[in-house]
XYZ file of N, CA and C in Angstrom:
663
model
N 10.212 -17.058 24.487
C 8.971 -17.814 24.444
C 8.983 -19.024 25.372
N 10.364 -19.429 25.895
C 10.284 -20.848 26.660
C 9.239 -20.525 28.124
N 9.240 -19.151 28.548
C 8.588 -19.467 29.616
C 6.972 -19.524 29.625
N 6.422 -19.565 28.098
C 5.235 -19.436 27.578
C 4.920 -21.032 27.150
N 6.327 -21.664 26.775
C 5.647 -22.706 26.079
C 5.972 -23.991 27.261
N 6.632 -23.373 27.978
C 6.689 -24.473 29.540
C 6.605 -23.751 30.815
N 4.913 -23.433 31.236
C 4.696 -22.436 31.963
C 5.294 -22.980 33.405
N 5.838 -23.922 34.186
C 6.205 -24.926 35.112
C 7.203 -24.671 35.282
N 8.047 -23.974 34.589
C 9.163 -23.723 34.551
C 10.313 -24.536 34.053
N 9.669 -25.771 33.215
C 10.539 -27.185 33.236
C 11.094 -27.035 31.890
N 12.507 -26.904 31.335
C 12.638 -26.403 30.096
C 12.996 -28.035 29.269
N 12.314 -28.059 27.691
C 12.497 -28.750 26.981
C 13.367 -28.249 25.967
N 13.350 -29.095 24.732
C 14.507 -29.159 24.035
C 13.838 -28.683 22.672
N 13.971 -27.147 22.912
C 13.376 -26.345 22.382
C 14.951 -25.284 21.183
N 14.573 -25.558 20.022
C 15.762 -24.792 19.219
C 14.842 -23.682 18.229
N 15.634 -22.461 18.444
C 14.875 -21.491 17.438
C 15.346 -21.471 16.738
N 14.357 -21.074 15.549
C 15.297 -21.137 14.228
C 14.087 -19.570 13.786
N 14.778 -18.776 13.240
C 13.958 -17.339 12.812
C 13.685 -17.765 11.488
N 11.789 -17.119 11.524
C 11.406 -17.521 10.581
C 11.968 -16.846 8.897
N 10.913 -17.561 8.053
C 11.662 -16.576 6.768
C 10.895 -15.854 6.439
N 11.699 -14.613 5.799
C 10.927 -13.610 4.834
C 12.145 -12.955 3.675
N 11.316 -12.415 3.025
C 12.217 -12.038 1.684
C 11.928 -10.545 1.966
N 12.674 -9.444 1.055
C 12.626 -7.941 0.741
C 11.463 -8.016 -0.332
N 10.547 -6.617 -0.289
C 9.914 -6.453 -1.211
C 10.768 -5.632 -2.534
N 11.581 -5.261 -1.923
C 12.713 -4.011 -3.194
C 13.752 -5.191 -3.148
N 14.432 -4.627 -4.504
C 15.886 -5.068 -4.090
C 17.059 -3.618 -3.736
N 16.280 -2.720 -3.491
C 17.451 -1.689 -2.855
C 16.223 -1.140 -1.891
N 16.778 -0.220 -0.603
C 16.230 0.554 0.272
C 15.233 1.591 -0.141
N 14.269 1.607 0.751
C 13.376 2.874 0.591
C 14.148 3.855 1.203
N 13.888 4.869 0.422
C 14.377 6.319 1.098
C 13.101 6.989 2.094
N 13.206 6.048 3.190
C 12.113 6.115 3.972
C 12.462 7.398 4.607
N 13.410 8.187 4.996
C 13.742 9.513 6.114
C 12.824 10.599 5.182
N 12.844 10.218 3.424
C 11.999 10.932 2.851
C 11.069 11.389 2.449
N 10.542 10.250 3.543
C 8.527 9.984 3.126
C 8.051 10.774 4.522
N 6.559 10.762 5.063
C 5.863 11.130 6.009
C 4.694 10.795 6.686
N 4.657 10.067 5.574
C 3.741 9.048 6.128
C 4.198 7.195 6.809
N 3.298 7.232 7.654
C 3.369 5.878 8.682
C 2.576 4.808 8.051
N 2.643 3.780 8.115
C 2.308 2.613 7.699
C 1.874 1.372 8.609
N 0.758 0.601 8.752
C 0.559 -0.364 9.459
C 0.125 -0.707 8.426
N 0.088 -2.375 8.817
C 0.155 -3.821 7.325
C -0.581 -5.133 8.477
N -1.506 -5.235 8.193
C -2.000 -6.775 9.114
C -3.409 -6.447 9.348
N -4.117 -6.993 10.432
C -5.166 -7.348 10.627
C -5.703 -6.323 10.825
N -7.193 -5.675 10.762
C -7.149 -4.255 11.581
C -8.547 -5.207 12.608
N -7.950 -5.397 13.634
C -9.016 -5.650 14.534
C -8.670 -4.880 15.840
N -9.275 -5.116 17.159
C -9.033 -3.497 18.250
C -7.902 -4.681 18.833
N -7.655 -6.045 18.946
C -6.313 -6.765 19.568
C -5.201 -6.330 19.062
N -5.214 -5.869 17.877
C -3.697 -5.596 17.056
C -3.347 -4.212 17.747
N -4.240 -3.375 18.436
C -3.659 -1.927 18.619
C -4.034 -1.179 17.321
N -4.975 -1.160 16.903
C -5.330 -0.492 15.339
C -6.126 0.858 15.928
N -6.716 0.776 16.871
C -7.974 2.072 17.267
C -7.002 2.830 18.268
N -5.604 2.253 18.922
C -4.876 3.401 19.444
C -4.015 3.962 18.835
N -3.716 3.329 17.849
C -2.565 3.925 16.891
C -3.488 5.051 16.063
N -4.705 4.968 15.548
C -4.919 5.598 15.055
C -5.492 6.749 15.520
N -5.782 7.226 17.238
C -6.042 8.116 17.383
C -4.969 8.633 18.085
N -3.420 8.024 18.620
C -2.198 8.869 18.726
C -1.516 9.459 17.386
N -1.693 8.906 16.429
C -1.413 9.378 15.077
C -2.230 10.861 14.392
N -3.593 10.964 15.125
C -4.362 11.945 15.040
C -3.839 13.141 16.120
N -3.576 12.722 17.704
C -3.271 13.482 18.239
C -1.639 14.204 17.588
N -0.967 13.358 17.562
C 0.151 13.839 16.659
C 0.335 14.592 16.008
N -0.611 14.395 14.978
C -0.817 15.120 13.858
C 0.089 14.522 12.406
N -0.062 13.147 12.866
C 1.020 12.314 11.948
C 0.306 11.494 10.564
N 0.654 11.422 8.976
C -0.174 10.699 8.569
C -0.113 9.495 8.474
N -1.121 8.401 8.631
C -1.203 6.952 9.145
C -2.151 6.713 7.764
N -1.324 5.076 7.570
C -1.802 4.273 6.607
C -2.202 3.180 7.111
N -3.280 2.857 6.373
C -3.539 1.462 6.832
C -3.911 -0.021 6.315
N -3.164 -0.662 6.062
C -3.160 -1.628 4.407
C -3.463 -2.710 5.625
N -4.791 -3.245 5.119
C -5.320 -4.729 5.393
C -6.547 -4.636 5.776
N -7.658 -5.550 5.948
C -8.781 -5.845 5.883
C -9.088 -6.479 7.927
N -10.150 -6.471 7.792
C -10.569 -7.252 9.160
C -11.907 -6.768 9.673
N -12.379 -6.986 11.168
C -13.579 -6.814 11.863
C -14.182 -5.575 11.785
N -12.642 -4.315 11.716
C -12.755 -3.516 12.929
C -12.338 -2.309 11.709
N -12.450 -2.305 10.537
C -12.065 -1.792 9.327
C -13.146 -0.481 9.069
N -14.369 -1.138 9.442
C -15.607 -0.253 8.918
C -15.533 0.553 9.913
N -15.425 0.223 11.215
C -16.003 1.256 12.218
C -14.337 2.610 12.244
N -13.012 2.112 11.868
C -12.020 2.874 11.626
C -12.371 3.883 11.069
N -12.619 3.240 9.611
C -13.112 4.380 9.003
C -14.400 5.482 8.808
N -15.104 5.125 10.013
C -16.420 6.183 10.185
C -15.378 6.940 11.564
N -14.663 6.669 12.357
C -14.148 7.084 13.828
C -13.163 7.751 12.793
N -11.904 7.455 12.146
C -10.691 8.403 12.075
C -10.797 8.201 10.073
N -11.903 9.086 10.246
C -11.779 9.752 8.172
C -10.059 10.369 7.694
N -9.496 10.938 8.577
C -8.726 11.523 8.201
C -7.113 10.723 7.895
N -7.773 9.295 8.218
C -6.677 8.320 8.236
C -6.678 7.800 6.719
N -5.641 7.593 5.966
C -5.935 6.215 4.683
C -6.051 4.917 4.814
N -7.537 4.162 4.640
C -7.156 2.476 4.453
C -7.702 2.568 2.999
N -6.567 1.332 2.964
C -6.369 1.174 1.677
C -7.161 -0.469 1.246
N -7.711 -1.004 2.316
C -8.216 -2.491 2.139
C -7.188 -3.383 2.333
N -7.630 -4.907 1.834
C -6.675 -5.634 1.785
C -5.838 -5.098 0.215
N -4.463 -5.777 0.244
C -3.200 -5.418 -1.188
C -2.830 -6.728 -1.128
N -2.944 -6.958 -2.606
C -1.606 -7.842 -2.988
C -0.152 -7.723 -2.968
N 0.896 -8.293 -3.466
C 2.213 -7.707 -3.140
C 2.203 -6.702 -3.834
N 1.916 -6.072 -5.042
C 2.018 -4.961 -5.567
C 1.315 -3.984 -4.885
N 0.233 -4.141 -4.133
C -0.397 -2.927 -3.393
C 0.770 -2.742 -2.270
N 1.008 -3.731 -1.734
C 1.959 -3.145 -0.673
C 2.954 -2.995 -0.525
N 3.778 -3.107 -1.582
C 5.025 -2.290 -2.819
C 4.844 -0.892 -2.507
N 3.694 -0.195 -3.249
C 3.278 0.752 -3.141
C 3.542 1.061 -2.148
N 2.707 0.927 -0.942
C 2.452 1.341 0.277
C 3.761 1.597 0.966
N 4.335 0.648 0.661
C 5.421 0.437 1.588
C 6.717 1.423 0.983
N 6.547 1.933 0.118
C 7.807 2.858 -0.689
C 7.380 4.156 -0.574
N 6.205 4.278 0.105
C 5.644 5.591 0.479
C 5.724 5.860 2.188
N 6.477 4.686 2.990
C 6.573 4.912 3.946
C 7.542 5.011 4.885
N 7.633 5.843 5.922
C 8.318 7.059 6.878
C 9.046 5.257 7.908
N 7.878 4.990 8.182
C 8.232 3.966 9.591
C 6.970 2.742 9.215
N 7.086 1.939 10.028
C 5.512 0.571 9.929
C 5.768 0.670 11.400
N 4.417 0.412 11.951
C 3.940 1.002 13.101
C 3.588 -0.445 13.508
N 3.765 -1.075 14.812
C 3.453 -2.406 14.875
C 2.861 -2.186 15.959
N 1.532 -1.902 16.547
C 1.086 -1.671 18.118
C 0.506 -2.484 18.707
N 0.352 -4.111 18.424
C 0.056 -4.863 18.770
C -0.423 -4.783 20.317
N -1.641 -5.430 21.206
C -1.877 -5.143 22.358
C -1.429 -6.008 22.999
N -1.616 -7.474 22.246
C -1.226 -8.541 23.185
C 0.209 -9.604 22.855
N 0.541 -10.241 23.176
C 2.105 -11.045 23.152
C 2.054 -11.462 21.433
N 2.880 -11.575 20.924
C 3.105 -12.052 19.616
C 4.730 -12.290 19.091
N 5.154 -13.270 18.823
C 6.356 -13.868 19.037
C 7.152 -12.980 17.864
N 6.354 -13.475 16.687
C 7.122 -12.721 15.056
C 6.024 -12.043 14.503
N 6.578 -10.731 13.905
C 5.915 -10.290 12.973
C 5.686 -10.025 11.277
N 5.635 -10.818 10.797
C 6.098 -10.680 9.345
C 6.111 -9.647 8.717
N 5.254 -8.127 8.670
C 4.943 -7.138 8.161
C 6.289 -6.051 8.775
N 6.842 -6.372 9.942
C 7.737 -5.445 10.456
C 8.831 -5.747 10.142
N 9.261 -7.451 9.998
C 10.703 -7.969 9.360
C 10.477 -7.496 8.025
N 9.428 -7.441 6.938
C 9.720 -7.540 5.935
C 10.199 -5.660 5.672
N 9.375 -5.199 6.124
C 9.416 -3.654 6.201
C 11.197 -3.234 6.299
N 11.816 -4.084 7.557
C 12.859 -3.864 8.042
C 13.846 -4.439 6.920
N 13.575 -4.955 6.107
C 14.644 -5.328 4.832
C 14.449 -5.058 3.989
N 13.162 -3.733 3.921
C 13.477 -2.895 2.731
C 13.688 -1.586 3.683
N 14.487 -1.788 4.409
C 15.040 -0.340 5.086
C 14.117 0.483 5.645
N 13.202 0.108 5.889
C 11.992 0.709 6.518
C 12.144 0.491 8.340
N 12.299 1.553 8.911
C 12.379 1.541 10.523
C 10.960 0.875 10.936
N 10.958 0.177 12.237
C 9.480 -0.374 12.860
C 9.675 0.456 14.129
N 8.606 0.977 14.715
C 7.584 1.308 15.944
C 6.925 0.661 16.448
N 7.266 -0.591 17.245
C 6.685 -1.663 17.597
C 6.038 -1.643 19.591
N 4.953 -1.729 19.610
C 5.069 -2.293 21.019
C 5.308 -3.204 21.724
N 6.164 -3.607 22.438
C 6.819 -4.128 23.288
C 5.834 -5.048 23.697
N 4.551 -5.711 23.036
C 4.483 -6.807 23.213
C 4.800 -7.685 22.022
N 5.414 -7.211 21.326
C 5.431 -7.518 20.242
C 6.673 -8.380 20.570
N 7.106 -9.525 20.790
C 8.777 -9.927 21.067
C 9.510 -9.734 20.732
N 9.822 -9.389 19.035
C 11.342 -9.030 18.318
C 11.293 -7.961 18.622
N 10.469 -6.887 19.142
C 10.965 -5.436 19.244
C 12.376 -5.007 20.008
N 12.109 -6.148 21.181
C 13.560 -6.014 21.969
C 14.765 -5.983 21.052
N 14.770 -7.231 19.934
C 16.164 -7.441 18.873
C 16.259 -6.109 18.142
N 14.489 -5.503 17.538
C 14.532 -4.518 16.600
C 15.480 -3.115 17.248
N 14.881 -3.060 19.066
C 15.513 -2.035 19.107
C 17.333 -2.008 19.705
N 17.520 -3.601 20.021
C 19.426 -3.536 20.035
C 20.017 -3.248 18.668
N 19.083 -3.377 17.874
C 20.008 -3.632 16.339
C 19.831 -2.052 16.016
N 19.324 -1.340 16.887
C 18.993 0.119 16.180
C 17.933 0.544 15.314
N 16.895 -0.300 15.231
C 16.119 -0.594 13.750
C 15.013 -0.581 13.737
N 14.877 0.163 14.766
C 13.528 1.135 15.501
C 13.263 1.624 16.902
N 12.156 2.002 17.117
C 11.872 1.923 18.622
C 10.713 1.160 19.228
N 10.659 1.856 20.142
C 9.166 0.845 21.164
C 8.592 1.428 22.390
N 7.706 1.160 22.447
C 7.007 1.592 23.781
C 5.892 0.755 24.110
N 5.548 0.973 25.265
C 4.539 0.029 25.949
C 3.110 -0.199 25.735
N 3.044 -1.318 25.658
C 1.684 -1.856 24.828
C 0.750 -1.322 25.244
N -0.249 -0.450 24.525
C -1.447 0.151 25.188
C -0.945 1.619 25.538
N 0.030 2.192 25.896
C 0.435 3.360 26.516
C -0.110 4.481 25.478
N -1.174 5.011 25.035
C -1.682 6.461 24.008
C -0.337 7.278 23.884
N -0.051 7.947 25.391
C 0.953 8.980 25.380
C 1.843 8.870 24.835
N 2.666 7.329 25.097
C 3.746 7.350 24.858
C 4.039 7.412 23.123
N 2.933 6.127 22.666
C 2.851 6.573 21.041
C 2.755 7.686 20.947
N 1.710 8.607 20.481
C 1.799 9.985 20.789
C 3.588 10.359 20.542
N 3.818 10.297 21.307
C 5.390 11.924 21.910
C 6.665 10.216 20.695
N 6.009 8.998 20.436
C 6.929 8.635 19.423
C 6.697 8.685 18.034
N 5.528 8.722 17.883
C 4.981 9.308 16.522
C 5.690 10.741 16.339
N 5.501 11.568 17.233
C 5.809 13.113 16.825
C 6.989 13.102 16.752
N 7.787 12.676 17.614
C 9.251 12.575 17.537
C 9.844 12.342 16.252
N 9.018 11.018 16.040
C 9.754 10.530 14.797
C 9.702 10.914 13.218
N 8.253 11.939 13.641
C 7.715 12.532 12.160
C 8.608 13.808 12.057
N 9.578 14.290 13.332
C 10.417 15.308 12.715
C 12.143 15.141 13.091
N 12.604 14.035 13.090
C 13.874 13.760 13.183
C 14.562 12.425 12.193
N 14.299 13.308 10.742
C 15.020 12.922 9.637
C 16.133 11.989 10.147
N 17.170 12.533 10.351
C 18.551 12.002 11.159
C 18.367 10.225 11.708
N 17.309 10.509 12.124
C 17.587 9.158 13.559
C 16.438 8.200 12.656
N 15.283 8.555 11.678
C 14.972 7.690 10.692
C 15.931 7.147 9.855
N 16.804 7.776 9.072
C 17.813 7.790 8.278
C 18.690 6.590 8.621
N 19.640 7.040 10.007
C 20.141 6.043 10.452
C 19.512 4.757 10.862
N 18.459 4.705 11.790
C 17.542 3.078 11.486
C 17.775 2.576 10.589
N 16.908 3.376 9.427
C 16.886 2.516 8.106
C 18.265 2.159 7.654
N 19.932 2.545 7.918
C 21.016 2.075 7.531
C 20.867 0.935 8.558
N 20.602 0.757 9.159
C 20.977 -0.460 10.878
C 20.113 -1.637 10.119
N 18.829 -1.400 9.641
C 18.148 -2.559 9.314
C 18.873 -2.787 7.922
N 19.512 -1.956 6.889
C 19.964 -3.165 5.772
C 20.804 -4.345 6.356
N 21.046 -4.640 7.123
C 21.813 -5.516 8.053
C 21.712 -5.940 9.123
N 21.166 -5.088 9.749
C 20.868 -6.079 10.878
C 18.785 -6.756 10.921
N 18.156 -6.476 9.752
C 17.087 -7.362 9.563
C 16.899 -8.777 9.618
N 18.379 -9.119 9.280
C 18.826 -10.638 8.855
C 18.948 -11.577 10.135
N 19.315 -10.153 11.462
C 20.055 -11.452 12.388
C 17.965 -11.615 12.839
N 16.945 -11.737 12.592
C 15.972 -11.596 13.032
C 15.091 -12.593 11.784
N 15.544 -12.590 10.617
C 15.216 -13.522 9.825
C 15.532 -13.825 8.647
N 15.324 -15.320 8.504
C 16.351 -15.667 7.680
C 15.832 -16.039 6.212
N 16.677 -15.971 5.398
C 15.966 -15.767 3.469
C 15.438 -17.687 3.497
N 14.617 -17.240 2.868
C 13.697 -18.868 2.898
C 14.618 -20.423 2.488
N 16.141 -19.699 1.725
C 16.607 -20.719 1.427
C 17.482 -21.118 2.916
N 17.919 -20.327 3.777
C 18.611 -20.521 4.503
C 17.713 -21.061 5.734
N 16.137 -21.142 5.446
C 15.025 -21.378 6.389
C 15.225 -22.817 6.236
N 15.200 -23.151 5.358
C 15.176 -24.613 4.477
C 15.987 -25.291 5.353
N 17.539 -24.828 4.923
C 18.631 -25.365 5.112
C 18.853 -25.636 6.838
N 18.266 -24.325 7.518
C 18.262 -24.652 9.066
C 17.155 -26.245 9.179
N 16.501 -25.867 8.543
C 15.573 -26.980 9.072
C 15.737 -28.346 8.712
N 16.169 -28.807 7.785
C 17.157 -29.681 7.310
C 18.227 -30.240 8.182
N 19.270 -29.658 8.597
C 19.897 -29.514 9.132
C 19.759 -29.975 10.287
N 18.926 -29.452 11.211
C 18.171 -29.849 12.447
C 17.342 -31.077 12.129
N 16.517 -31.921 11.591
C 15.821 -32.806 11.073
C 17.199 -33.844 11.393
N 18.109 -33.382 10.447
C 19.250 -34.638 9.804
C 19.799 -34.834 11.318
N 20.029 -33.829 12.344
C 20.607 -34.180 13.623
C 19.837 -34.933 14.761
N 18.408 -34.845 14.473
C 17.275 -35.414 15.155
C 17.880 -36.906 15.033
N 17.599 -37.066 13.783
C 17.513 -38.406 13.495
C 19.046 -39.093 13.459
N 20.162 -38.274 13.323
C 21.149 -38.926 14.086
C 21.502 -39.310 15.657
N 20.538 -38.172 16.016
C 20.905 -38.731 17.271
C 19.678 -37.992 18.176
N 18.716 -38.743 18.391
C 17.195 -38.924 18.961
C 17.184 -37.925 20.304
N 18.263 -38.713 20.720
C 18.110 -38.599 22.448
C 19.162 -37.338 22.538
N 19.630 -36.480 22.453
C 20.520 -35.136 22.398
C 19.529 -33.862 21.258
N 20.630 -33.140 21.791
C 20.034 -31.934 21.146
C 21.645 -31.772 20.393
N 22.459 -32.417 19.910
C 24.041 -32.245 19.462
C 23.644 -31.755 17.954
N 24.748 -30.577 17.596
C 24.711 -29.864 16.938
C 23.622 -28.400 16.333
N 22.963 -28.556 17.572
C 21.606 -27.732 17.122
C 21.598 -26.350 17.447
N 23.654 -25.964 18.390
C 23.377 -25.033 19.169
C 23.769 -23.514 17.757
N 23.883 -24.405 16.854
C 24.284 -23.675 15.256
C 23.178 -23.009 15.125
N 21.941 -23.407 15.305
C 20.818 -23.091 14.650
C 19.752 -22.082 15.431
N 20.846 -21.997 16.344
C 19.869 -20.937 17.287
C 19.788 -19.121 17.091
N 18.689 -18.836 17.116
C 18.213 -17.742 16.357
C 17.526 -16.771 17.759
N 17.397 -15.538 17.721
C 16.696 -15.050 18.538
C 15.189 -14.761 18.965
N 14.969 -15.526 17.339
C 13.332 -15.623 17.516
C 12.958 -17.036 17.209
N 11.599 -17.528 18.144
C 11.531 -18.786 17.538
C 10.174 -19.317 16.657
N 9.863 -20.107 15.517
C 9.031 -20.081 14.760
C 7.890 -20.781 15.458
């Protein structure tokens, strides 16, 4: 994000700290066992909601769609054959989310964190994120999904299908994210404690950035 948040190229004294989120389970979905896909957030046409849902059609893959927005009504007159489910409380998307294969993140334009894909990813749920999405890069070193290029139909497409018939390589994701979800974000108490932490070093010492190189995270809030 530094070359976003100092377009000049002039770097400040900038420390990430990854945001927090908690698990909705306290054990893994047996996601390799489900078949259906899952998206969780806004449904407007910026998020990537109207291409996901007609590579999911070409596919022949089934797509969920939990959340409310602009672009909700006209979804559901264009792709009937899709499920939205509206907006959910945490128990709706309990549900949702224990019924699902992968969470599909197709975002069109830059977006630093995603909360719906970390949280997904620590209940063992693989993400399909596009690559504008920023953690996708971490999601896909850690093994803990894949990605393709923002806007690309095809490429969703041939990763949807892929992924709706290779048990195996879901399976394994979902082992990569009980563990490696964490290096991407951190449990709210340890959110605390970074931030604390960093605060208490500010104010020891104004003019440095000393001790802060602890607190550096791969995503920044």
């Amino acid at each position: 994000m530094e070359h976003r948040l100092f377009p000049d190229g002039t770097p400040g004294p900038v420390v990430a700290l990854a945001n927090p989120s908690e698990p909705l389970f306290p054990d893994p979905v047996p996601c390799h066992q489900n078949s259906e896909f899952l998206y969780v957030g806004d449904l407007h046409e910026y998020k990537g909601v109207f291409l996901l849902a007609e590579a999911a059609r070409c596919a022949g893959v089934k797509m969920r769609f939990v959340g409310s927005g602009l672009d909700l009504a006209k979804l559901k007159v264009d792709f009937p054959e899709h499920r939205f489910d509206g907006w959910q409380d945490r128990t709706g998307l309990e549900r949702a989310m224990a019924k699902a294969r992968m969470l599909v993140a197709p975002t069109l334009g830059p977006e630093p964190f995603g909360l719906a894909p970390v949280e997904a990813l620590l209940c063992g749920v693989p993400v399909l994120a596009s690559d504008s999405l920023l953690i996708s890069r971490d999601i896909c070193a850690q093994e803990m999904g894949e990605s393709f290029a923002a806007g690309d139909r095809d490429a969703l497409v041939a990763a949807l299908a892929g992924l709706s018939a290779d048990d195996d390589w879901v399976a394994q994701m979902a082992s990569n994210a009980k563990t490696g979800a964490r290096h991407i974000s951190l449990s709210s108490q340890a959110w605390c404690d970074a931030l604390l932490s960093l605060y208490r070093d500010i104010l020891q010492s104004p003019s440095t950035t000393r001790g802060t190189e602890r607190l550096r995270a791969p995503v920044a809030t």
